[in-house]
Amino acid sequence: DVKVTQSSRYLVKRTGEKVFLECVQDMDHENMFWYRQDPGLGLRLIYFSYDVKMKEKGDIPEGYSVSREKKERFSLILESTSTNQTSMYLCASSFRTTNTGELFFGEGSRLTVL
Amino acid sequence: DAKTTQPPSMDCAEGRAANLPCNHSTISGNEYVYWYRQIHSQGPQYIIHGLKNNETNEMASLIITEDRKSSTLILPHATLRDTAVYYCIVRVGGYQKVTFGTGTKLQVIP
């Protein structure tokens, strides 16, 4: 079974603190994605990566950065957290194919910024 | 990736078929229709996908109209465990970003 593991299920941080959210997948997927989910807004894409060291902005990249140094690992970085970054963060991965590129999601990381 | 439109919520009686519609009128010829569902507090889970032919698997059936501008996900005998948010997306895969919308919240009623 494909496994996408997110480093923390729940985090509480204070405004201005730095946060690393890590995501690891074990299926040699080329593509990896970071989304945030907020009530009424669905899943919104922050960043995605289609290969090591490659990254592309999603729909809401402001306030975030990412790192992909190894194929299996994709990190989301919040340099200086703000209260409006309180959210559920979901990582996903997929093969880079044109047909069966279904996404596999992690369980999510719920971040609260005080 | 093309955008999709789904009703925000639907109810379905337990044991009956749940038919969830999705409009994707700007879909391109090489874009696939994918359906995912998200049960509360979990990550979304893949259900089914198709290009232009109808598809069926152990979870659901996918009906795509001939002009490919809309599709319907069918859960043939809905159970309480099917209560979830269902997302319809269209994508070509490869190097493209994957955009979700707000989905349809399906409530299965006993």
CSV table of N, CA and C in Angstrom, one decimal, chain A:
chain,number,residue,atom,x,y,z
A,1,ASP,N,0.8,-1.2,0.0
A,1,ASP,CA,0.0,0.0,0.0
A,1,ASP,C,0.9,1.3,0.0
A,2,VAL,N,0.4,2.2,-0.8
A,2,VAL,CA,1.1,3.5,-0.8
A,2,VAL,C,1.0,4.2,0.6
A,3,LYS,N,2.0,4.7,1.1
A,3,LYS,CA,1.9,5.4,2.3
A,3,LYS,C,2.5,6.8,2.2
A,4,VAL,N,1.7,7.8,2.5
A,4,VAL,CA,2.1,9.2,2.6
A,4,VAL,C,2.1,9.6,4.1
A,5,THR,N,3.2,9.9,4.6
A,5,THR,CA,3.3,10.2,6.0
A,5,THR,C,3.6,11.7,6.3
A,6,GLN,N,2.8,12.3,7.1
A,6,GLN,CA,3.0,13.7,7.5
A,6,GLN,C,3.6,13.7,8.9
A,7,SER,N,4.6,14.6,9.1
A,7,SER,CA,5.4,14.5,10.3
A,7,SER,C,4.6,14.8,11.6
A,8,SER,N,3.6,15.7,11.6
A,8,SER,CA,2.9,16.1,12.8
A,8,SER,C,1.4,16.1,12.5
A,9,ARG,N,0.6,15.5,13.3
A,9,ARG,CA,-0.8,15.6,13.2
A,9,ARG,C,-1.4,16.9,13.7
A,10,TYR,N,-0.8,17.4,14.8
A,10,TYR,CA,-1.3,18.6,15.5
A,10,TYR,C,-0.1,19.4,15.9
A,11,LEU,N,-0.2,20.7,15.6
A,11,LEU,CA,0.9,21.7,16.1
A,11,LEU,C,0.2,22.9,16.5
A,12,VAL,N,0.8,23.5,17.6
A,12,VAL,CA,0.3,24.8,18.1
A,12,VAL,C,1.6,25.7,18.1
A,13,LYS,N,1.5,26.9,17.4
A,13,LYS,CA,2.6,27.8,17.4
A,13,LYS,C,2.1,29.2,17.7
A,14,ARG,N,3.1,30.0,18.0
A,14,ARG,CA,2.8,31.4,18.3
A,14,ARG,C,3.1,32.2,17.0
A,15,THR,N,2.5,33.3,16.8
A,15,THR,CA,2.7,34.2,15.7
A,15,THR,C,4.2,34.6,15.6
A,16,GLY,N,4.7,34.4,14.4
A,16,GLY,CA,6.1,34.8,14.1
A,16,GLY,C,7.0,33.6,14.2
A,17,GLU,N,6.6,32.5,14.7
A,17,GLU,CA,7.5,31.3,14.8
A,17,GLU,C,7.6,30.6,13.4
A,18,LYS,N,8.7,29.9,13.2
A,18,LYS,CA,8.9,29.2,12.0
A,18,LYS,C,8.4,27.8,12.1
A,19,VAL,N,7.8,27.3,11.1
A,19,VAL,CA,7.2,25.9,11.1
A,19,VAL,C,7.7,25.1,9.9
A,20,PHE,N,8.1,23.9,10.1
A,20,PHE,CA,8.4,22.9,9.1
A,20,PHE,C,7.4,21.8,9.1
A,21,LEU,N,6.7,21.6,8.0
A,21,LEU,CA,5.8,20.5,7.9
A,21,LEU,C,6.5,19.5,6.8
A,22,GLU,N,6.7,18.3,7.3
A,22,GLU,CA,7.4,17.3,6.4
A,22,GLU,C,6.4,16.3,5.9
A,23,CYS,N,6.7,15.8,4.7
A,23,CYS,CA,5.8,14.8,4.1
A,23,CYS,C,6.8,13.8,3.4
A,24,VAL,N,6.5,12.5,3.7
A,24,VAL,CA,7.4,11.5,3.1
A,24,VAL,C,6.5,10.4,2.4
A,25,GLN,N,6.8,10.1,1.2
A,25,GLN,CA,6.1,9.0,0.5
A,25,GLN,C,7.0,7.9,0.1
A,26,ASP,N,6.4,6.6,0.1
A,26,ASP,CA,7.3,5.5,-0.1
A,26,ASP,C,7.0,4.7,-1.4
A,27,MET,N,6.4,5.4,-2.4
A,27,MET,CA,6.1,4.8,-3.6
A,27,MET,C,6.9,5.3,-4.8
A,28,ASP,N,8.0,6.0,-4.6
A,28,ASP,CA,8.8,6.5,-5.7
A,28,ASP,C,8.0,7.4,-6.6
A,29,HIS,N,7.0,8.2,-6.1
A,29,HIS,CA,6.3,9.1,-6.9
A,29,HIS,C,7.1,10.3,-7.3
A,30,GLU,N,6.9,10.8,-8.5
A,30,GLU,CA,7.6,12.0,-9.0
A,30,GLU,C,6.9,13.2,-8.4
A,31,ASN,N,5.6,13.3,-8.5
A,31,ASN,CA,4.8,14.5,-8.1
A,31,ASN,C,4.5,14.5,-6.6
A,32,MET,N,4.7,15.6,-6.0
A,32,MET,CA,4.2,15.8,-4.6
A,32,MET,C,3.5,17.2,-4.5
A,33,PHE,N,2.6,17.3,-3.6
A,33,PHE,CA,1.7,18.5,-3.5
A,33,PHE,C,1.5,18.9,-2.1
A,34,TRP,N,1.3,20.2,-1.8
A,34,TRP,CA,0.9,20.7,-0.5
A,34,TRP,C,-0.4,21.5,-0.7
A,35,TYR,N,-1.4,21.1,0.1
A,35,TYR,CA,-2.7,21.8,0.1
A,35,TYR,C,-3.0,22.3,1.5
A,36,ARG,N,-3.8,23.3,1.5
A,36,ARG,CA,-4.5,23.7,2.8
A,36,ARG,C,-6.0,23.6,2.7
A,37,GLN,N,-6.6,23.2,3.8
A,37,GLN,CA,-8.1,23.1,3.7
A,37,GLN,C,-8.7,23.9,4.8
A,38,ASP,N,-9.6,24.7,4.4
A,38,ASP,CA,-10.3,25.6,5.4
A,38,ASP,C,-11.8,25.4,5.2
A,39,PRO,N,-12.6,25.5,6.2
A,39,PRO,CA,-14.1,25.4,6.1
A,39,PRO,C,-14.7,26.3,5.0
A,40,GLY,N,-15.4,25.7,4.1
A,40,GLY,CA,-16.1,26.4,3.1
A,40,GLY,C,-15.2,26.8,1.9
A,41,LEU,N,-13.9,26.5,2.0
A,41,LEU,CA,-13.0,26.9,0.9
A,41,LEU,C,-12.4,25.6,0.2
A,42,GLY,N,-12.7,24.4,0.6
A,42,GLY,CA,-12.2,23.2,0.0
A,42,GLY,C,-10.7,23.1,0.1
A,43,LEU,N,-10.1,22.4,-0.8
A,43,LEU,CA,-8.7,22.2,-0.8
A,43,LEU,C,-8.1,23.2,-1.8
A,44,ARG,N,-7.1,23.9,-1.3
A,44,ARG,CA,-6.4,24.9,-2.1
A,44,ARG,C,-4.9,24.6,-2.2
A,45,LEU,N,-4.4,24.6,-3.5
A,45,LEU,CA,-3.1,24.2,-3.7
A,45,LEU,C,-2.1,25.3,-3.4
A,46,ILE,N,-1.1,24.9,-2.6
A,46,ILE,CA,-0.1,25.9,-2.2
A,46,ILE,C,1.1,25.8,-3.1
A,47,TYR,N,1.7,24.7,-3.2
A,47,TYR,CA,2.9,24.4,-4.0
A,47,TYR,C,2.8,22.9,-4.5
A,48,PHE,N,3.4,22.7,-5.6
A,48,PHE,CA,3.7,21.3,-6.0
A,48,PHE,C,5.1,21.1,-6.6
A,49,SER,N,5.5,19.9,-6.7
A,49,SER,CA,6.8,19.6,-7.2
A,49,SER,C,6.7,18.4,-8.1
A,50,TYR,N,7.3,18.4,-9.3
A,50,TYR,CA,7.3,17.3,-10.2
A,50,TYR,C,8.6,16.5,-10.3
A,51,ASP,N,9.6,17.0,-9.5
A,51,ASP,CA,10.9,16.3,-9.5
A,51,ASP,C,11.7,16.9,-8.4
A,52,VAL,N,12.8,16.2,-8.1
A,52,VAL,CA,13.7,16.7,-7.0
A,52,VAL,C,14.2,18.1,-7.4
A,53,LYS,N,14.2,19.0,-6.4
A,53,LYS,CA,14.6,20.4,-6.6
A,53,LYS,C,13.7,21.2,-7.5
A,54,MET,N,12.7,20.6,-8.0
A,54,MET,CA,11.7,21.4,-8.8
A,54,MET,C,10.5,21.8,-8.0
A,55,LYS,N,10.0,23.0,-8.2
A,55,LYS,CA,8.8,23.4,-7.5
A,55,LYS,C,8.0,24.4,-8.4
A,56,GLU,N,6.7,24.3,-8.2
A,56,GLU,CA,5.9,25.3,-8.9
A,56,GLU,C,4.9,25.8,-8.0
A,57,LYS,N,4.5,27.1,-8.1
A,57,LYS,CA,3.5,27.7,-7.3
A,57,LYS,C,2.2,27.2,-7.6
A,58,GLY,N,1.4,27.0,-6.6
A,58,GLY,CA,0.0,26.7,-6.7
A,58,GLY,C,-0.9,27.9,-6.8
A,59,ASP,N,-2.1,27.9,-6.2
A,59,ASP,CA,-3.0,29.0,-6.2
A,59,ASP,C,-2.8,30.0,-5.1
A,60,ILE,N,-2.2,29.5,-4.0
A,60,ILE,CA,-2.0,30.4,-2.8
A,60,ILE,C,-0.6,30.2,-2.2
A,61,PRO,N,0.4,30.6,-2.9
A,61,PRO,CA,1.8,30.3,-2.4
A,61,PRO,C,2.3,31.4,-1.4
A,62,GLU,N,1.6,32.5,-1.3
A,62,GLU,CA,2.1,33.6,-0.5
A,62,GLU,C,2.2,33.2,1.0
A,63,GLY,N,3.4,33.5,1.6
A,63,GLY,CA,3.6,33.1,3.0
A,63,GLY,C,4.2,31.8,3.2
A,64,TYR,N,4.4,31.0,2.1
A,64,TYR,CA,4.9,29.7,2.2
A,64,TYR,C,6.1,29.5,1.3
A,65,SER,N,7.0,28.5,1.6
A,65,SER,CA,8.0,28.1,0.7
A,65,SER,C,8.1,26.5,0.8
A,66,VAL,N,8.8,25.9,-0.1
A,66,VAL,CA,8.9,24.4,-0.1
A,66,VAL,C,10.3,24.0,-0.4
A,67,SER,N,10.6,22.8,0.0
A,67,SER,CA,11.9,22.2,-0.3
A,67,SER,C,11.7,20.7,-0.7
A,68,ARG,N,12.4,20.3,-1.8
A,68,ARG,CA,12.4,18.9,-2.3
A,68,ARG,C,13.8,18.6,-2.6
A,69,GLU,N,14.5,18.1,-1.6
A,69,GLU,CA,15.9,17.7,-1.8
A,69,GLU,C,16.1,16.2,-2.1
A,70,LYS,N,15.1,15.5,-1.7
A,70,LYS,CA,15.1,14.0,-2.0
A,70,LYS,C,13.7,13.7,-2.6
A,71,LYS,N,13.7,12.7,-3.5
A,71,LYS,CA,12.5,12.4,-4.2
A,71,LYS,C,11.3,12.0,-3.2
A,72,GLU,N,11.6,11.4,-2.1
A,72,GLU,CA,10.5,10.9,-1.3
A,72,GLU,C,10.0,12.0,-0.3
A,73,ARG,N,10.7,13.1,-0.2
A,73,ARG,CA,10.4,14.1,0.9
A,73,ARG,C,10.1,15.4,0.3
A,74,PHE,N,9.0,16.0,0.8
A,74,PHE,CA,8.6,17.4,0.4
A,74,PHE,C,8.2,18.1,1.6
A,75,SER,N,8.9,19.2,1.8
A,75,SER,CA,8.7,20.0,3.0
A,75,SER,C,8.0,21.3,2.7
A,76,LEU,N,7.1,21.7,3.6
A,76,LEU,CA,6.4,23.0,3.5
A,76,LEU,C,6.9,23.8,4.7
A,77,ILE,N,7.4,25.1,4.4
A,77,ILE,CA,8.0,25.9,5.3
A,77,ILE,C,7.2,27.2,5.5
A,78,LEU,N,6.9,27.5,6.7
A,78,LEU,CA,6.2,28.8,7.1
A,78,LEU,C,7.3,29.6,7.8
A,79,GLU,N,7.9,30.6,7.2
A,79,GLU,CA,9.0,31.3,7.8
A,79,GLU,C,8.6,32.1,9.0
A,80,SER,N,7.5,32.7,9.0
A,80,SER,CA,7.0,33.5,10.1
A,80,SER,C,5.5,33.4,10.1
A,81,THR,N,5.0,32.5,11.0
A,81,THR,CA,3.6,32.2,11.0
A,81,THR,C,2.7,33.4,11.4
A,82,SER,N,1.5,33.4,10.8
A,82,SER,CA,0.5,34.4,11.2
A,82,SER,C,-0.8,33.6,11.5
A,83,THR,N,-1.7,34.3,12.2
A,83,THR,CA,-2.9,33.6,12.6
A,83,THR,C,-3.8,33.1,11.4
A,84,ASN,N,-3.7,33.8,10.3
A,84,ASN,CA,-4.4,33.4,9.1
A,84,ASN,C,-3.9,32.1,8.4
A,85,GLN,N,-2.8,31.6,9.0
A,85,GLN,CA,-2.2,30.3,8.5
A,85,GLN,C,-2.7,29.1,9.3
A,86,THR,N,-3.6,29.4,10.3
A,86,THR,CA,-4.2,28.3,11.0
A,86,THR,C,-5.1,27.6,10.1
A,87,SER,N,-4.8,26.3,9.9
A,87,SER,CA,-5.5,25.5,8.9
A,87,SER,C,-5.1,24.0,9.0
A,88,MET,N,-5.8,23.2,8.2
A,88,MET,CA,-5.4,21.8,8.0
A,88,MET,C,-4.5,21.8,6.8
A,89,TYR,N,-3.3,21.2,6.9
A,89,TYR,CA,-2.4,21.1,5.7
A,89,TYR,C,-2.3,19.6,5.3
A,90,LEU,N,-2.5,19.4,4.0
A,90,LEU,CA,-2.5,18.1,3.4
A,90,LEU,C,-1.5,17.9,2.4
A,91,CYS,N,-0.7,16.8,2.5
A,91,CYS,CA,0.3,16.5,1.5
A,91,CYS,C,-0.2,15.4,0.6
A,92,ALA,N,0.1,15.4,-0.7
A,92,ALA,CA,-0.3,14.3,-1.6
A,92,ALA,C,0.9,14.0,-2.5
A,93,SER,N,0.8,12.8,-3.1
A,93,SER,CA,1.9,12.4,-4.1
A,93,SER,C,1.2,11.6,-5.2
A,94,SER,N,1.9,11.5,-6.3
A,94,SER,CA,1.3,10.8,-7.5
A,94,SER,C,2.5,10.5,-8.4
A,95,PHE,N,2.2,9.5,-9.3
A,95,PHE,CA,3.1,9.3,-10.4
A,95,PHE,C,2.9,10.4,-11.4
A,96,ARG,N,3.9,10.7,-12.2
A,96,ARG,CA,3.8,11.7,-13.2
A,96,ARG,C,3.4,11.1,-14.5
A,97,THR,N,2.2,10.6,-14.6
A,97,THR,CA,1.7,10.0,-15.8
A,97,THR,C,0.5,10.7,-16.3
A,98,THR,N,0.1,10.5,-17.5
A,98,THR,CA,-1.1,11.2,-18.0
A,98,THR,C,-2.4,10.5,-17.8
A,99,ASN,N,-2.3,9.3,-17.3
A,99,ASN,CA,-3.6,8.5,-17.1
A,99,ASN,C,-3.8,8.2,-15.6
A,100,THR,N,-3.0,7.3,-15.1
A,100,THR,CA,-3.4,6.8,-13.7
A,100,THR,C,-2.6,7.6,-12.7
A,101,GLY,N,-2.6,8.9,-12.8
A,101,GLY,CA,-1.9,9.7,-11.9
A,101,GLY,C,-2.7,10.1,-10.7
A,102,GLU,N,-3.4,9.1,-10.1
A,102,GLU,CA,-4.2,9.4,-8.9
A,102,GLU,C,-3.3,9.9,-7.8
A,103,LEU,N,-3.9,10.7,-7.0
A,103,LEU,CA,-3.2,11.3,-5.8
A,103,LEU,C,-3.5,10.5,-4.6
A,104,PHE,N,-2.4,10.3,-3.8
A,104,PHE,CA,-2.5,9.6,-2.5
A,104,PHE,C,-2.2,10.7,-1.5
A,105,PHE,N,-3.1,10.8,-0.5
A,105,PHE,CA,-3.0,11.8,0.5
A,105,PHE,C,-2.5,11.3,1.9
A,106,GLY,N,-1.8,12.2,2.6
A,106,GLY,CA,-1.5,11.9,4.0
A,106,GLY,C,-2.7,12.2,4.9
A,107,GLU,N,-2.6,12.0,6.2
A,107,GLU,CA,-3.7,12.2,7.1
A,107,GLU,C,-3.9,13.7,7.5
A,108,GLY,N,-2.9,14.5,7.1
A,108,GLY,CA,-3.1,15.9,7.4
A,108,GLY,C,-2.4,16.4,8.7
A,109,SER,N,-2.0,17.7,8.7
A,109,SER,CA,-1.4,18.3,9.8
A,109,SER,C,-2.2,19.5,10.2
A,110,ARG,N,-2.8,19.5,11.4
A,110,ARG,CA,-3.6,20.7,11.8
A,110,ARG,C,-2.7,21.6,12.6
A,111,LEU,N,-2.6,22.8,12.0
A,111,LEU,CA,-1.7,23.9,12.6
A,111,LEU,C,-2.6,24.9,13.2
A,112,THR,N,-2.4,25.3,14.4
A,112,THR,CA,-3.0,26.4,15.1
A,112,THR,C,-2.0,27.4,15.4
A,113,VAL,N,-2.2,28.7,15.0
A,113,VAL,CA,-1.3,29.8,15.3
A,113,VAL,C,-2.0,30.7,16.2
A,114,LEU,N,-1.4,30.9,17.3
A,114,LEU,CA,-2.0,31.8,18.4
A,114,LEU,C,-1.4,33.2,18.3
